[in-house]
Amino acid sequence: MNTRHAPVEAGPDQARPDGPTPPAATRLTRATRTGRRRVPLRTRLRRDWQLLAMVAPGFVILLVFSYVPIVGNVIAFQDYNPYLGSNPLEAFLHSDWIGFGQFQLLFEDPAFWDAFRNTLAITAFQLVFFFPLPIMLAIMLHNLLSSRLRGFIQTVVYLPHFFSWVLVVSFFVAMLGGAGLLAQTMREAGMEPWNIMTNPDTFIILVTAEAVWKDVGWGTIVFLAALSTIDQNLYEAAAADGAGRWRRLWHITLPGLRPVIVLLLILRLGDALSVGFEQFLLQRDAVGRQASEVLDTFVYHFSIATGNYGYGAAAGLFKAAVGLCLILAANKVAHMLGERGIYSRS
């Protein structure tokens, strides 16, 4: 007896492959595609008000001290005189517009180009001799087996970050200055003390050493966090395959750190023309303006101290434009190397 199976009819909850999509599935697909856009704004505010309240103080500080001052860049195109009115708004309204006159004066000033060259030289020197040090220190700390020793070293190297630049420079003067510990020790040994704190030729090495002592420990925090996300099974598998310590470092550790390294390098290039203010201002008289003048101290001495605010605004706007170009170029190179960078179009 030949038994046949009757065709199964598509029920209300079943859809044929070639049939139309049921309305319920259509609504689900649209909701999935649109995501959270279908949730009303009032509902989201009522749901996430704790998070918004937590972020609000930081947002207000960022708005007041970072975004609102951007409006003041318009005085770079004015012969701004703060005494033309009873308040800054009246002074702005009564000041004459001179177009790019401030920029013309700026680019014709030899002192500006001296500060610009010093800033670029210090940035390049610190990228080579300072930027890799936090990575190396983080890898060394990560490989320590004793958690107690690791915590002690981290505390010691983090501590100088919380010192002010006044204290840091004072410490180096007490150690390396003409009347410091090193000079006295060399005199007692019958040797001529080195001219370290007042030598313009070695000033770039001095400020880099100060920055390393102050911030190298703090810079390891991000890299230690990145190292903790690397799967330890990769190290075990590599060791089982016969890979030594250096091969595991080259093929596992550094590729795991590469996205963070690229991101921080892009941010550092975007801030390339801001190497510091207090550190150089405190040592300007000791080594001279030719060696220690950077763009931040240039703006202070040639704009704020003289009351020529439009001139300083032009220098600051030029610095911001160069930084923007550098960060865009570095991010483009990161995309070419297959990294995400600080942003991506996808």
Tab-separated table of C-alpha atoms in Angstrom:
chain	number	residue	atom	x	y	z
A	1	MET	CA	0.000	0.000	0.000
A	2	ASN	CA	1.506	3.246	-1.139
A	3	THR	CA	1.067	5.868	1.503
A	4	ARG	CA	1.393	9.498	0.530
A	5	HIS	CA	2.142	12.379	2.810
A	6	ALA	CA	-0.228	15.256	2.312
A	7	PRO	CA	1.394	18.654	1.802
A	8	VAL	CA	1.627	20.713	4.928
A	9	GLU	CA	-0.318	23.916	4.770
A	10	ALA	CA	1.369	27.102	5.939
A	11	GLY	CA	-0.251	28.150	9.174
A	12	PRO	CA	-0.808	31.635	10.419
A	13	ASP	CA	2.573	31.653	12.220
A	14	GLN	CA	4.504	30.155	9.301
A	15	ALA	CA	5.652	31.913	6.189
A	16	ARG	CA	6.515	30.394	2.859
A	17	PRO	CA	9.952	31.211	1.471
A	18	ASP	CA	8.445	32.753	-1.601
A	19	GLY	CA	5.447	34.290	0.124
A	20	PRO	CA	4.984	37.837	1.407
A	21	THR	CA	6.412	38.832	4.768
A	22	PRO	CA	3.791	38.860	7.486
A	23	PRO	CA	2.915	42.274	8.903
A	24	ALA	CA	4.196	41.364	12.404
A	25	ALA	CA	7.598	40.356	11.011
A	26	THR	CA	7.664	43.566	9.002
A	27	ARG	CA	7.088	45.617	12.118
A	28	LEU	CA	9.800	43.668	13.954
A	29	THR	CA	12.260	44.182	11.098
A	30	ARG	CA	11.578	47.911	10.978
A	31	ALA	CA	11.943	48.197	14.736
A	32	THR	CA	15.233	46.313	14.586
A	33	ARG	CA	16.457	48.475	11.713
A	34	THR	CA	15.573	51.754	13.370
A	35	GLY	CA	16.877	50.590	16.765
A	36	ARG	CA	16.225	52.999	19.613
A	37	ARG	CA	14.989	55.844	17.423
A	38	ARG	CA	11.435	54.748	18.008
A	39	VAL	CA	11.763	55.421	21.743
A	40	PRO	CA	10.459	58.937	22.464
A	41	LEU	CA	12.922	61.500	23.708
A	42	ARG	CA	10.925	62.129	26.868
A	43	THR	CA	11.038	58.435	27.705
A	44	ARG	CA	14.782	58.264	27.191
A	45	LEU	CA	15.368	61.344	29.359
A	46	ARG	CA	13.202	59.897	32.109
A	47	ARG	CA	14.990	56.557	31.855
A	48	ASP	CA	18.594	57.848	31.745
A	49	TRP	CA	18.355	60.928	33.939
A	50	GLN	CA	20.900	59.520	36.447
A	51	LEU	CA	23.541	59.150	33.743
A	52	LEU	CA	22.753	62.570	32.330
A	53	ALA	CA	23.032	64.149	35.776
A	54	MET	CA	26.416	62.488	36.270
A	55	VAL	CA	27.731	63.774	32.926
A	56	ALA	CA	26.233	67.274	33.235
A	57	PRO	CA	29.014	68.901	35.388
A	58	GLY	CA	31.759	67.707	33.055
A	59	PHE	CA	29.773	68.809	30.027
A	60	VAL	CA	29.246	72.286	31.512
A	61	ILE	CA	32.954	72.640	32.315
A	62	LEU	CA	33.894	71.514	28.806
A	63	LEU	CA	31.390	73.925	27.284
A	64	VAL	CA	32.431	76.945	29.356
A	65	PHE	CA	36.208	76.490	29.252
A	66	SER	CA	36.723	74.816	25.858
A	67	TYR	CA	33.947	75.713	23.430
A	68	VAL	CA	32.770	79.153	24.501
A	69	PRO	CA	36.322	80.637	24.275
A	70	ILE	CA	36.450	79.556	20.624
A	71	VAL	CA	34.194	82.519	19.860
A	72	GLY	CA	36.986	84.829	21.039
A	73	ASN	CA	39.149	83.815	18.073
A	74	VAL	CA	37.391	86.463	15.995
A	75	ILE	CA	39.606	89.122	17.606
A	76	ALA	CA	42.456	87.667	15.539
A	77	PHE	CA	40.916	89.632	12.659
A	78	GLN	CA	40.575	92.853	14.682
A	79	ASP	CA	42.746	95.563	16.128
A	80	TYR	CA	41.186	94.653	19.440
A	81	ASN	CA	41.382	97.253	22.207
A	82	PRO	CA	39.883	96.158	25.557
A	83	TYR	CA	39.607	99.799	26.697
A	84	LEU	CA	37.133	100.916	24.023
A	85	GLY	CA	34.140	99.912	26.147
A	86	SER	CA	33.021	99.185	29.651
A	87	ASN	CA	32.858	95.433	28.943
A	88	PRO	CA	34.438	92.993	26.460
A	89	LEU	CA	31.370	93.013	24.220
A	90	GLU	CA	31.480	96.798	23.755
A	91	ALA	CA	35.227	96.636	23.155
A	92	PHE	CA	34.646	93.989	20.504
A	93	LEU	CA	31.943	96.042	18.791
A	94	HIS	CA	34.066	99.212	18.737
A	95	SER	CA	37.345	97.605	17.626
A	96	ASP	CA	38.372	97.970	13.985
A	97	TRP	CA	38.380	95.009	11.635
A	98	ILE	CA	41.755	94.568	9.913
A	99	GLY	CA	41.304	91.204	8.206
A	100	PHE	CA	44.523	89.203	8.079
A	101	GLY	CA	46.691	92.048	9.307
A	102	GLN	CA	47.549	90.303	12.561
A	103	PHE	CA	48.625	87.187	10.675
A	104	GLN	CA	50.832	89.259	8.388
A	105	LEU	CA	52.579	90.800	11.398
A	106	LEU	CA	52.856	87.376	12.980
A	107	PHE	CA	54.492	85.734	9.973
A	108	GLU	CA	56.937	88.644	9.621
A	109	ASP	CA	58.062	88.348	13.259
A	110	PRO	CA	61.387	86.434	13.609
A	111	ALA	CA	60.596	85.720	17.277
A	112	PHE	CA	57.493	83.791	16.209
A	113	TRP	CA	59.435	81.564	13.857
A	114	ASP	CA	62.074	80.952	16.543
A	115	ALA	CA	59.321	79.800	18.906
A	116	PHE	CA	57.767	77.712	16.139
A	117	ARG	CA	61.053	75.946	15.364
A	118	ASN	CA	61.752	75.311	19.049
A	119	THR	CA	58.277	73.844	19.512
A	120	LEU	CA	58.607	71.481	16.549
A	121	ALA	CA	62.123	70.423	17.605
A	122	ILE	CA	61.029	69.643	21.161
A	123	THR	CA	57.957	67.749	19.933
A	124	ALA	CA	60.010	65.641	17.503
A	125	PHE	CA	62.659	64.921	20.137
A	126	GLN	CA	60.083	63.849	22.712
A	127	LEU	CA	58.223	61.672	20.196
A	128	VAL	CA	61.432	59.703	19.634
A	129	PHE	CA	62.827	59.583	23.171
A	130	PHE	CA	59.757	59.979	25.397
A	131	PHE	CA	56.740	58.460	23.673
A	132	PRO	CA	58.098	54.842	23.617
A	133	LEU	CA	59.101	54.860	27.299
A	134	PRO	CA	55.585	54.390	28.776
A	135	ILE	CA	55.084	51.429	26.427
A	136	MET	CA	58.332	49.811	27.556
A	137	LEU	CA	57.578	50.469	31.230
A	138	ALA	CA	54.063	49.043	30.898
A	139	ILE	CA	55.388	45.849	29.289
A	140	MET	CA	57.998	45.465	32.031
A	141	LEU	CA	55.429	45.972	34.786
A	142	HIS	CA	52.983	43.607	33.103
A	143	ASN	CA	55.585	40.821	33.065
A	144	LEU	CA	56.351	41.068	36.770
A	145	LEU	CA	55.147	37.974	38.600
A	146	SER	CA	54.926	39.611	42.035
A	147	SER	CA	51.776	41.715	42.259
A	148	ARG	CA	53.078	43.397	45.422
A	149	LEU	CA	56.291	44.512	43.696
A	150	ARG	CA	54.304	45.648	40.670
A	151	GLY	CA	52.023	47.778	42.837
A	152	PHE	CA	54.978	49.323	44.661
A	153	ILE	CA	56.748	50.278	41.424
A	154	GLN	CA	53.553	51.713	39.980
A	155	THR	CA	53.031	53.884	43.052
A	156	VAL	CA	56.605	55.180	42.895
A	157	VAL	CA	56.531	56.045	39.185
A	158	TYR	CA	53.005	57.541	39.333
A	159	LEU	CA	53.794	59.914	42.197
A	160	PRO	CA	55.769	62.615	40.278
A	161	HIS	CA	52.771	63.223	38.006
A	162	PHE	CA	51.008	64.958	40.895
A	163	PHE	CA	53.912	67.368	41.483
A	164	SER	CA	53.652	70.867	40.046
A	165	TRP	CA	56.193	72.038	37.502
A	166	VAL	CA	57.557	74.463	40.081
A	167	LEU	CA	58.439	71.535	42.320
A	168	VAL	CA	59.837	69.482	39.435
A	169	VAL	CA	62.107	72.285	38.210
A	170	SER	CA	63.184	73.030	41.797
A	171	PHE	CA	64.101	69.361	42.263
A	172	PHE	CA	66.247	69.342	39.117
A	173	VAL	CA	67.933	72.582	40.178
A	174	ALA	CA	68.718	71.071	43.581
A	175	MET	CA	70.195	67.995	41.898
A	176	LEU	CA	71.804	69.340	38.703
A	177	GLY	CA	72.167	73.091	39.279
A	178	GLY	CA	75.406	74.990	39.810
A	179	ALA	CA	75.028	74.642	43.580
A	180	GLY	CA	73.284	71.278	43.391
A	181	LEU	CA	74.266	67.874	44.652
A	182	LEU	CA	75.956	66.746	41.423
A	183	ALA	CA	78.050	69.930	41.119
A	184	GLN	CA	79.185	69.755	44.736
A	185	THR	CA	80.139	66.097	44.372
A	186	MET	CA	82.171	66.828	41.245
A	187	ARG	CA	83.946	69.753	42.936
A	188	GLU	CA	84.858	67.588	45.898
A	189	ALA	CA	86.315	65.057	43.464
A	190	GLY	CA	88.418	67.788	41.837
A	191	MET	CA	86.362	67.885	38.647
A	192	GLU	CA	84.780	70.799	36.821
A	193	PRO	CA	80.972	70.677	37.307
A	194	TRP	CA	78.788	70.307	34.249
A	195	ASN	CA	76.728	73.220	33.014
A	196	ILE	CA	73.341	71.504	32.770
A	197	MET	CA	70.599	73.855	33.978
A	198	THR	CA	71.879	76.941	32.121
A	199	ASN	CA	73.224	75.424	28.899
A	200	PRO	CA	71.085	76.352	25.869
A	201	ASP	CA	72.616	73.572	23.764
A	202	THR	CA	71.353	70.806	26.060
A	203	PHE	CA	68.085	72.458	27.063
A	204	ILE	CA	66.006	70.141	24.870
A	205	ILE	CA	67.503	67.121	26.660
A	206	LEU	CA	66.864	68.740	30.045
A	207	VAL	CA	63.166	69.439	29.444
A	208	THR	CA	62.673	65.935	28.024
A	209	ALA	CA	64.297	64.406	31.103
A	210	GLU	CA	62.014	66.500	33.325
A	211	ALA	CA	58.948	65.391	31.362
A	212	VAL	CA	60.039	61.745	31.541
A	213	TRP	CA	60.551	61.884	35.310
A	214	LYS	CA	57.185	63.566	35.824
A	215	ASP	CA	54.872	61.748	33.405
A	216	VAL	CA	56.356	58.460	32.223
A	217	GLY	CA	54.648	56.537	35.021
A	218	TRP	CA	51.292	58.167	34.403
A	219	GLY	CA	51.508	57.361	30.704
A	220	THR	CA	51.728	53.635	31.450
A	221	ILE	CA	48.146	53.473	32.760
A	222	VAL	CA	46.534	53.287	29.323
A	223	PHE	CA	49.029	50.708	28.058
A	224	LEU	CA	48.632	48.528	31.157
A	225	ALA	CA	44.880	48.580	30.588
A	226	ALA	CA	45.412	47.564	26.956
A	227	LEU	CA	47.765	44.757	27.980
A	228	SER	CA	45.158	43.359	30.361
A	229	THR	CA	42.742	42.858	27.432
A	230	ILE	CA	45.104	40.563	25.492
A	231	ASP	CA	44.020	36.931	25.688
A	232	GLN	CA	46.514	34.993	27.816
A	233	ASN	CA	45.734	31.834	25.863
A	234	LEU	CA	47.644	33.358	22.948
A	235	TYR	CA	50.815	33.473	25.049
A	236	GLU	CA	50.310	29.890	26.212
A	237	ALA	CA	49.719	28.658	22.683
A	238	ALA	CA	52.761	30.527	21.395
A	239	ALA	CA	54.917	29.133	24.203
A	240	ALA	CA	53.684	25.628	23.443
A	241	ASP	CA	54.689	26.115	19.802
A	242	GLY	CA	58.209	27.063	20.884
A	243	ALA	CA	57.995	30.869	20.620
A	244	GLY	CA	60.451	32.617	22.902
A	245	ARG	CA	59.874	35.754	24.948
A	246	TRP	CA	60.897	38.139	22.193
A	247	ARG	CA	58.736	36.414	19.576
A	248	ARG	CA	55.730	36.540	21.898
A	249	LEU	CA	56.439	40.231	22.433
A	250	TRP	CA	56.707	40.923	18.699
A	251	HIS	CA	53.795	38.808	17.474
A	252	ILE	CA	51.291	39.097	20.361
A	253	THR	CA	52.029	41.990	22.715
A	254	LEU	CA	52.880	44.731	20.218
A	255	PRO	CA	49.999	43.875	17.808
A	256	GLY	CA	47.650	43.978	20.807
A	257	LEU	CA	48.957	47.421	21.743
A	258	ARG	CA	49.046	48.790	18.206
A	259	PRO	CA	45.526	50.326	18.142
A	260	VAL	CA	46.183	52.180	21.404
A	261	ILE	CA	49.641	53.280	20.256
A	262	VAL	CA	48.239	54.637	16.993
A	263	LEU	CA	45.408	56.452	18.788
A	264	LEU	CA	47.716	58.128	21.321
A	265	LEU	CA	50.228	58.983	18.616
A	266	ILE	CA	47.521	60.725	16.585
A	267	LEU	CA	46.396	62.693	19.625
A	268	ARG	CA	50.000	63.628	20.396
A	269	LEU	CA	50.541	64.878	16.856
A	270	GLY	CA	47.366	66.933	17.082
A	271	ASP	CA	48.816	68.538	20.204
A	272	ALA	CA	52.292	68.849	18.715
A	273	LEU	CA	52.470	72.653	19.063
A	274	SER	CA	51.515	72.568	22.761
A	275	VAL	CA	54.611	71.287	24.530
A	276	GLY	CA	53.899	73.103	27.789
A	277	PHE	CA	53.901	76.505	29.431
A	278	GLU	CA	54.999	76.480	33.083
A	279	GLN	CA	58.016	74.270	32.472
A	280	PHE	CA	59.467	76.637	29.868
A	281	LEU	CA	58.412	79.845	31.556
A	282	LEU	CA	60.240	78.869	34.738
A	283	GLN	CA	63.510	78.168	32.880
A	284	ARG	CA	63.390	80.911	30.256
A	285	ASP	CA	65.673	83.316	32.084
A	286	ALA	CA	68.248	80.613	32.845
A	287	VAL	CA	68.881	79.498	29.242
A	288	GLY	CA	67.644	82.487	27.243
A	289	ARG	CA	64.750	83.132	24.908
A	290	GLN	CA	66.393	81.637	21.801
A	291	ALA	CA	66.485	78.160	23.309
A	292	SER	CA	63.413	78.080	25.553
A	293	GLU	CA	60.771	80.145	23.754
A	294	VAL	CA	57.855	77.995	22.553
A	295	LEU	CA	54.517	79.064	21.129
A	296	ASP	CA	52.723	79.064	24.478
A	297	THR	CA	55.307	81.307	26.133
A	298	PHE	CA	55.463	83.430	22.966
A	299	VAL	CA	51.746	84.164	23.240
A	300	TYR	CA	52.188	85.105	26.886
A	301	HIS	CA	55.158	87.444	26.425
A	302	PHE	CA	54.162	89.061	23.127
A	303	SER	CA	50.391	89.207	23.604
A	304	ILE	CA	49.065	88.908	27.144
A	305	ALA	CA	51.946	90.774	28.795
A	306	THR	CA	51.755	93.598	26.236
A	307	GLY	CA	47.949	93.791	25.922
A	308	ASN	CA	48.021	92.938	22.190
A	309	TYR	CA	45.308	90.311	22.418
A	310	GLY	CA	44.543	90.151	18.716
A	311	TYR	CA	48.166	89.222	18.002
A	312	GLY	CA	48.025	86.386	20.514
A	313	ALA	CA	44.680	85.199	19.142
A	314	ALA	CA	46.227	85.014	15.668
A	315	ALA	CA	49.097	82.893	17.011
A	316	GLY	CA	46.681	80.611	18.852
A	317	LEU	CA	44.470	80.234	15.782
A	318	PHE	CA	47.487	79.373	13.653
A	319	LYS	CA	48.552	76.759	16.202
A	320	ALA	CA	45.055	75.239	16.226
A	321	ALA	CA	44.942	75.107	12.410
A	322	VAL	CA	48.318	73.342	12.212
A	323	GLY	CA	47.251	70.895	14.916
A	324	LEU	CA	44.040	70.118	13.025
A	325	CYS	CA	45.966	69.444	9.812
A	326	LEU	CA	48.392	67.162	11.649
A	327	ILE	CA	45.657	65.153	13.331
A	328	LEU	CA	43.726	64.718	10.061
A	329	ALA	CA	46.865	63.621	8.216
A	330	ALA	CA	47.850	61.193	10.988
A	331	ASN	CA	44.344	59.746	11.080
A	332	LYS	CA	44.427	59.261	7.301
A	333	VAL	CA	47.724	57.377	7.607
A	334	ALA	CA	46.180	55.234	10.354
A	335	HIS	CA	43.318	54.307	8.019
A	336	MET	CA	45.835	53.376	5.307
A	337	LEU	CA	47.580	51.069	7.803
A	338	GLY	CA	44.294	49.366	8.656
A	339	GLU	CA	43.694	51.040	12.011
A	340	ARG	CA	40.537	52.821	13.084
A	341	GLY	CA	42.253	55.968	14.373
A	342	ILE	CA	40.226	58.530	16.272
A	343	TYR	CA	37.286	58.347	13.890
A	344	SER	CA	36.157	56.532	10.777
A	345	ARG	CA	33.423	57.061	8.218
A	346	SER	CA	32.031	53.528	8.556
